[in-house]
Amino acid sequence: MMRNFLAVLFFTLFLNACEKDIIKDSTDSAEKEIVINNESLIQGNIRIKVNEELATQIENARREDGSIINLQAKSVDDVILSSGVSSLIRTFPYAGKFEERTRKAGLHLWYDVVFDTSTPLTKAYNDFSKIPGVKEVELKREIVRYNNNPLDFIDVLDKISITANYSPQVAYPFDDPKLPDQWHYYNKGGTSVFLSGADINVFPVWRSYTTGSDEIIISVVDGGIDYFHEDLVDNIWINMAEYNGSSGVDDDGNGYKDDIYGYNFLTNSPEITPHNHGTHVAGIVAAVNNNGIGVSGVAGGNFKKNIKGARLMSCQIFSSRPEDENLRANTAAAIKYGADNGAVISQNSWGYKETKITPNSIKAAIDYFIEYAGVDEFGNQIGPMKGGIVIFAAGNNDNEEYAPANYEKVLSVASIGPDYAKASYSNFGSWVDISAPGGEYSKGRVLS
């Protein structure tokens, strides 16, 4: 079954970043200076990791909305007052039945600090670094998704007939009308642009091994999935306890209320709002196969044989709604959510602006997913495997570095075009684990 797991996301489209920072880094004994770039750093926000003693003080002093009453610690209260701190909120929220293992992993020690945007980041960073009990301070950066394609994936690519470029003669295993346009599944070649075999060779897998399984849950950490889409609806993950439960109640005890199809980590609500890129990625993973509609998904099952495909869980971190424009997603919590709710693969097509360094809080979330995915709160295996795989797009800036894709514990995927060549935009380097079809602007893009 592992082959099917890894095939799921080998050709999603990727993004990237470059480095430039400044601030006195208190974690370095030499106090190296890093240049602050205001365009990539989020003002009025930092993330801290504290020790157990300070964590207990904060928990006892916080109101439910994250605002602070009084910590009764002069060094902390002075900084809170001088920086205009409005809230200290756990980066990884209270996790209900998963709280014990959350604490075992030390995730309860991470806090997001929100303060007055008029307070310079240098002041907040250095002041919090000096507080006894603060073990680490992270600057928070803007995240980006793949956004280098000048054409809109769904609205434009759906109108392009890629088959006209290379006219493959093959018996297709499914009746999805757009399957012949999905060269990344089967590329017979025949032109200088489309070279035979520059694909994931999935047809033999579908015919002789598997078309996917609903035992596999994939958390799509991206824009919200359109969970009513006609070519996705049968493969959407549903939290049945919440679906059949009471509104405003955490029916399954996972720490989240009404999270039926996943959770929106941008608005901090259970409302998933459909997003172009998140839906595009979901279609590549598990659009329903052999249903006479649209495209095929790598692990989309077989509708006519009543075989369900992989289930898609939406962990939303991007939105196209104007009202969400100034919100910042909690990507760390989004990754962890998948592990706590049955996902065994975490798909990520996003990264940080202008840094090669993966924050330790994100590493902690990735490590947690790898250890606890497919395992219930008692430590019993409940999924098709014990432990998870975290996949990251290598990035789309033609650079040699990219975070978090360069973190050694993730499966990082770079992109090739239909001619076996590196896609012009794809990042590259020794840290990349695999390259797979992602498309090329002028040669043939991936249809979903």
C-alpha positions as MATLAB code, in Angstrom:
seq = 'MMRNFLAVLFFTLFLNACEKDIIKDSTDSAEKEIVINNESLIQGNIRIKVNEELATQIENARREDGSIINLQAKSVDDVILSSGVSSLIRTFPYAGKFEERTRKAGLHLWYDVVFDTSTPLTKAYNDFSKIPGVKEVELKREIVRYNNNPLDFIDVLDKISITANYSPQVAYPFDDPKLPDQWHYYNKGGTSVFLSGADINVFPVWRSYTTGSDEIIISVVDGGIDYFHEDLVDNIWINMAEYNGSSGVDDDGNGYKDDIYGYNFLTNSPEITPHNHGTHVAGIVAAVNNNGIGVSGVAGGNFKKNIKGARLMSCQIFSSRPEDENLRANTAAAIKYGADNGAVISQNSWGYKETKITPNSIKAAIDYFIEYAGVDEFGNQIGPMKGGIVIFAAGNNDNEEYAPANYEKVLSVASIGPDYAKASYSNFGSWVDISAPGGEYSKGRVLS';
ca = [
       0.000    0.000    0.000;
       2.979    2.303    0.495;
       3.364    2.803   -3.267;
      -0.152    4.162   -3.425;
       0.531    6.506   -0.500;
       3.574    8.025   -2.133;
       2.042    8.243   -5.583;
      -0.718   10.480   -4.286;
       1.098   13.789   -4.389;
       4.250   13.426   -6.444;
       3.250   15.991   -8.996;
       1.473   18.806   -7.185;
       2.724   22.261   -8.125;
       5.249   23.924   -5.954;
       6.502   27.246   -4.483;
       9.545   28.826   -2.785;
      11.439   31.664   -1.066;
      14.874   33.325   -0.473;
      16.780   34.600    2.576;
      17.132   37.968    4.257;
      16.675   38.683    7.895;
      17.915   41.226   11.229;
      17.617   41.077   14.757;
      19.823   39.952   17.595;
      19.376   36.243   17.789;
      19.520   35.430   21.493;
      19.791   31.697   20.764;
      23.255   32.278   19.334;
      26.027   32.968   21.826;
      27.648   35.319   19.323;
      24.361   37.258   19.081;
      24.537   37.262   15.298;
      22.498   39.946   13.605;
      19.901   39.173   11.001;
      18.337   41.902    8.798;
      14.597   42.428    9.276;
      12.616   42.506    6.048;
       9.278   44.121    6.814;
       7.680   42.711    3.687;
       8.012   39.103    4.809;
       7.800   39.438    8.593;
       4.405   39.786   10.240;
       4.236   42.869   12.426;
       2.652   42.660   15.863;
       3.253   38.915   16.160;
       5.957   36.653   17.506;
       5.950   33.045   18.672;
       7.632   31.930   21.874;
       8.485   28.638   23.517;
       8.487   28.665   27.304;
       9.431   26.256   30.075;
       6.891   24.304   32.117;
       6.867   26.789   34.993;
       6.114   29.785   32.802;
       3.581   27.774   30.792;
       1.687   27.035   33.996;
       1.764   30.721   34.966;
       0.424   31.739   31.565;
      -2.328   29.130   31.631;
      -3.455   30.325   35.055;
      -3.410   33.986   34.005;
      -5.101   33.752   30.603;
      -8.715   34.493   29.885;
     -10.478   32.286   27.345;
      -9.857   34.870   24.589;
      -6.107   34.763   25.245;
      -5.885   38.103   27.021;
      -3.683   38.263   30.117;
      -4.938   39.125   33.584;
      -1.668   39.312   35.506;
       1.214   36.863   35.619;
       2.479   38.114   38.970;
       5.995   38.078   37.488;
       7.474   41.529   37.137;
       9.850   40.653   34.291;
       6.968   39.280   32.222;
       4.351   41.847   33.167;
       6.727   44.709   32.342;
       7.346   43.348   28.847;
       3.648   42.691   28.288;
       2.839   46.243   29.314;
       5.624   47.950   27.352;
       4.953   45.994   24.150;
       1.207   46.432   24.241;
       0.535   42.694   24.335;
      -3.142   41.921   23.789;
      -3.040   38.135   23.940;
      -0.956   35.026   24.525;
      -2.589   32.110   22.726;
      -1.360   28.539   22.558;
       0.069   27.806   19.118;
      -1.304   24.283   19.379;
      -4.758   24.662   20.957;
      -6.092   22.519   23.771;
      -6.535   19.121   22.128;
      -9.252   17.378   24.164;
      -8.636   13.634   24.162;
      -5.254   14.251   22.479;
      -4.056   16.716   25.107;
      -1.921   14.170   26.961;
       0.210   13.351   23.935;
       0.236   17.009   22.914;
       1.893   17.814   26.240;
       4.184   14.801   25.991;
       5.451   16.248   22.703;
       5.946   19.638   24.384;
       3.570   21.420   22.027;
       1.735   23.111   24.907;
       4.874   25.184   25.522;
       4.471   27.193   22.307;
       2.548   30.493   22.404;
       1.612   33.084   19.799;
       2.055   36.602   21.145;
      -0.051   39.387   19.661;
       1.027   42.941   20.450;
       0.687   46.497   19.230;
       1.954   46.817   15.645;
       3.611   50.103   16.585;
       6.033   48.132   18.760;
       9.168   47.362   16.696;
       9.831   43.673   16.157;
      13.379   44.199   17.409;
      12.072   45.439   20.756;
       9.518   42.633   21.145;
      12.027   39.989   20.068;
      14.788   41.146   22.381;
      12.493   41.881   25.344;
      10.836   38.463   25.250;
      14.207   36.757   24.731;
      15.355   38.124   28.093;
      12.368   36.869   30.096;
      13.310   33.995   32.449;
      11.486   30.911   31.270;
      11.340   31.919   27.582;
      13.406   29.303   25.790;
      12.977   30.512   22.228;
      11.523   33.408   20.226;
      10.451   33.058   16.596;
       9.629   35.816   14.158;
       6.491   35.005   12.189;
       6.640   35.196    8.405;
       4.144   35.457    5.606;
       3.422   32.154    3.903;
       2.925   31.752    0.178;
       1.359   29.091   -1.995;
       2.198   28.233   -5.589;
       1.325   31.393   -7.505;
       3.695   31.639  -10.461;
       1.302   30.498  -13.155;
      -0.089   33.512  -15.028;
      -3.153   31.498  -15.966;
      -5.836   30.295  -13.601;
      -5.689   26.514  -13.219;
      -9.356   25.598  -13.268;
     -10.895   28.308  -15.430;
      -8.259   28.155  -18.166;
      -6.741   24.684  -18.123;
     -10.135   23.024  -18.320;
     -10.512   24.615  -21.776;
      -7.127   23.455  -23.109;
      -6.879   20.183  -24.990;
      -3.429   18.882  -24.210;
      -4.063   15.706  -26.255;
      -3.819   17.759  -29.434;
      -0.109   18.175  -28.691;
       0.843   14.504  -28.702;
      -2.233   12.379  -29.567;
      -1.524    9.273  -27.497;
      -3.127    6.055  -28.712;
      -3.939    4.057  -25.599;
      -6.861    2.308  -23.947;
      -7.734    4.453  -20.960;
      -8.759    2.577  -17.801;
     -11.489    5.058  -16.786;
     -14.230    6.981  -18.588;
     -13.452   10.403  -17.086;
     -13.598   12.672  -20.169;
     -10.537   14.754  -19.271;
      -8.285   11.797  -18.440;
      -6.630   11.872  -21.910;
      -5.534   15.437  -21.117;
      -3.754   14.338  -17.924;
      -0.361   13.639  -19.500;
       1.227   13.402  -16.063;
      -0.510   10.016  -15.659;
       0.343    8.665  -19.100;
       2.680   10.447  -21.513;
       3.155    8.518  -24.755;
       5.282   11.274  -26.244;
       5.630   11.915  -29.941;
       6.858   15.511  -29.968;
       9.905   17.431  -28.768;
       7.786   18.737  -25.884;
       6.040   15.543  -24.809;
       8.552   12.736  -24.306;
       7.399    9.190  -23.686;
       7.505    8.112  -20.069;
       7.693   11.578  -18.503;
       4.771   10.679  -16.233;
       4.036    8.775  -13.024;
       3.125    5.567  -14.925;
       0.002    5.051  -12.833;
      -2.081    3.020  -15.336;
      -0.442   -0.336  -14.432;
      -1.017    0.437  -10.750;
      -4.701    1.154  -11.370;
      -5.145   -1.982  -13.463;
      -3.202   -4.497  -11.378;
      -2.780   -3.132   -7.871;
      -5.071   -0.423   -6.520;
      -7.090    2.635   -7.490;
      -7.021    4.010   -3.965;
      -8.663    3.212   -0.666;
     -10.883    5.076    1.775;
      -8.661    3.721    4.569;
      -6.234    6.461    3.543;
      -7.015    9.969    4.804;
      -4.996   12.859    3.389;
      -4.968   16.251    5.075;
      -4.665   18.947    2.425;
      -2.980   21.911    4.150;
      -3.839   24.516    1.544;
      -6.811   26.579    0.445;
     -10.195   25.182    1.387;
     -11.466   22.199   -0.612;
     -14.792   22.592   -2.401;
     -16.300   19.603   -0.601;
     -19.509   19.713   -2.693;
     -17.622   19.602   -6.005;
     -19.222   16.948   -8.215;
     -15.904   15.222   -8.891;
     -14.764   15.288   -5.233;
     -17.855   14.919   -3.066;
     -17.698   11.105   -2.840;
     -14.111   11.206   -1.552;
     -14.417   13.944    1.062;
     -13.494   13.067    4.644;
     -16.413   13.570    7.029;
     -16.120   13.723   10.793;
     -19.268   11.718   11.485;
     -19.387   12.529   15.209;
     -19.656   16.226   14.369;
     -21.845   15.651   11.309;
     -24.407   13.820   13.453;
     -23.733   15.880   16.574;
     -24.951   19.131   18.084;
     -23.980   22.550   16.786;
     -21.499   24.388   18.993;
     -20.411   21.186   20.767;
     -17.126   19.304   20.526;
     -18.912   16.019   19.890;
     -15.820   13.903   19.253;
     -13.678   15.477   21.990;
     -10.796   16.486   19.731;
     -10.716   20.104   20.925;
     -12.584   21.514   17.903;
     -16.304   22.231   17.576;
     -18.305   21.409   14.439;
     -15.260   20.405   12.371;
     -17.193   18.288    9.883;
     -14.932   18.486    6.804;
     -11.789   19.727    8.512;
     -11.005   23.129    9.969;
     -10.264   26.649    8.796;
      -6.981   27.717   10.430;
      -7.204   31.138    8.841;
     -10.520   32.183   10.401;
     -10.197   29.798   13.373;
     -13.596   28.325   12.599;
     -15.070   25.094   11.197;
     -16.311   26.896    8.075;
     -14.321   25.650    5.060;
     -14.517   28.164    2.196;
     -13.780   26.738   -1.278;
     -10.480   27.878   -2.763;
      -9.109   27.392   -6.276;
      -5.703   25.972   -5.371;
      -6.867   23.765   -2.515;
      -9.539   22.264   -4.768;
      -7.014   21.832   -7.590;
      -4.658   19.896   -5.308;
      -7.533   17.801   -3.950;
      -8.506   16.860   -7.503;
      -5.001   15.641   -8.305;
      -5.025   13.527   -5.174;
      -8.472   11.975   -5.313;
     -10.914   13.222   -7.910;
     -13.422   10.366   -8.286;
     -12.325    7.929  -10.989;
     -14.538    6.261  -13.599;
     -17.617    8.380  -12.868;
     -17.865    9.951  -16.324;
     -17.141   13.383  -14.862;
     -14.148   15.663  -15.242;
     -10.712   14.262  -14.422;
      -9.175   11.276  -12.648;
      -7.356   11.371   -9.315;
      -4.242    9.378   -8.463;
      -6.038    7.651   -5.584;
      -9.637    8.397   -6.614;
     -11.027    4.864   -6.424;
     -13.321    3.375   -9.063;
     -16.897    4.620   -9.049;
     -18.319    1.910  -11.296;
     -16.856   -0.831   -9.096;
     -18.005    0.951   -5.943;
     -14.406    1.341   -4.751;
     -13.947    4.499   -2.714;
     -10.807    6.543   -3.116;
      -8.604    8.227   -0.537;
     -10.498   10.626    1.718;
      -9.703   14.327    1.578;
      -9.521   16.358    4.791;
      -9.417   20.132    4.372;
      -7.005   21.987    6.665;
      -7.514   25.488    5.295;
      -4.683   28.037    5.431;
      -5.508   30.162    2.337;
      -8.657   31.978    1.294;
      -9.794   33.941   -1.729;
     -12.437   35.878    0.225;
     -11.686   39.621    0.499;
     -12.757   39.621    4.148;
      -9.973   37.138    4.965;
      -7.228   39.167    3.290;
      -5.546   40.365    6.492;
      -5.802   37.100    8.418;
      -2.797   34.880    9.107;
      -3.152   31.108    9.247;
      -1.805   28.877   12.011;
       0.019   26.389    9.785;
       1.577   24.540   12.721;
      -1.832   23.710   14.180;
      -3.127   22.786   10.721;
      -0.461   20.110   10.295;
      -1.060   18.709   13.782;
      -4.842   18.581   13.264;
      -4.420   16.008   10.508;
      -2.518   13.618   12.760;
      -5.122   13.880   15.531;
      -8.006   13.173   13.176;
      -6.901   10.145   11.202;
      -4.822   11.468    8.313;
      -1.660    9.520    7.476;
      -0.447   11.855    4.706;
      -0.086   15.608    5.098;
       0.078   17.424    1.746;
       1.635   20.912    1.825;
       2.079   23.213   -1.172;
       3.194   26.305    0.723;
       6.281   27.856    2.225;
       7.821   30.972    3.772;
       8.861   34.179    2.124;
      12.561   34.952    2.174;
      14.064   32.377    4.497;
      15.927   29.086    4.264;
      15.178   28.274    7.887;
      12.236   26.158    8.999;
      10.930   27.476   12.342;
      11.221   25.022   15.216;
       7.487   25.266   15.900;
       6.794   23.959   12.382;
       9.395   21.233   12.835;
       7.587   20.261   16.043;
       4.279   19.996   14.168;
       5.864   17.903   11.405;
       7.571   15.620   13.949;
       4.248   15.170   15.742;
       2.480   14.174   12.520;
       5.196   11.692   11.611;
       4.982   10.045   15.053;
       1.258   10.121   15.841;
      -0.602    9.915   12.514;
      -2.700    6.764   12.278;
      -2.708    6.346   16.071;
      -5.561    6.987   18.507;
      -5.301    8.736   21.860;
      -4.432    5.428   23.561;
      -1.523    4.662   21.245;
      -3.370    2.056   19.176;
      -2.933    1.941   15.425;
      -6.208    2.862   13.725;
      -5.001    3.774   10.244;
      -3.419    1.774    7.410;
      -0.017    2.503    8.937;
       1.376    3.685   12.253;
       2.952    7.079   11.795;
       2.622    9.518    8.928;
       4.273   11.043    5.874;
       4.550   14.818    5.482;
       4.941   15.951    1.872;
       6.089   19.449    0.897;
       6.358   21.075   -2.488;
       9.981   21.934   -3.218;
       9.043   25.481   -4.249;
       8.651   27.520   -7.400;
      11.400   30.132   -7.441;
      14.202   28.247   -9.222;
      16.300   28.411   -6.039;
      18.552   25.958   -4.237;
      16.910   26.452   -0.831;
      13.371   26.494    0.441;
      11.669   26.141    3.817;
       9.929   24.078    5.126;
      10.552   21.763    2.145;
      14.247   21.508    3.020;
      13.530   20.088    6.489;
      15.127   16.648    6.400;
      12.122   14.797    7.837;
       9.675   15.755    5.088;
       9.292   14.227    1.629;
      10.196   17.133   -0.659;
       9.013   17.016   -4.274;
      10.474   19.038   -7.140;
       8.811   19.461  -10.515;
       9.554   18.307  -14.062;
       7.801   19.116  -17.316;
       6.486   16.670  -19.941;
       9.999   16.512  -21.469;
      11.796   15.135  -18.354;
      13.509   18.511  -17.811;
      13.352   20.390  -14.532;
      10.416   22.779  -14.652;
      11.823   26.272  -15.121;
      10.306   27.444  -11.838;
      11.108   24.438   -9.649;
      13.525   24.651   -6.757;
      16.310   22.101   -6.651;
      19.150   20.783   -4.519;
      20.474   17.772   -2.638;
      17.628   18.111   -0.107;
      15.003   17.253   -2.750;
      13.790   13.673   -2.308;
      12.022   13.112   -5.620;
      11.055   14.901   -8.827;
       7.715   14.319  -10.518;
       5.481   15.835  -13.192;
       4.327   19.310  -12.225;
       4.068   20.877  -15.638;
       5.675   23.722  -17.516;
       4.067   27.020  -18.531;
       4.609   26.804  -22.274;
       4.729   23.025  -22.656;
       1.890   21.464  -20.722;
       0.537   22.065  -17.273;
      -1.146   19.669  -14.883;
      -4.887   19.448  -15.309;
      -7.217   19.095  -12.321;
];
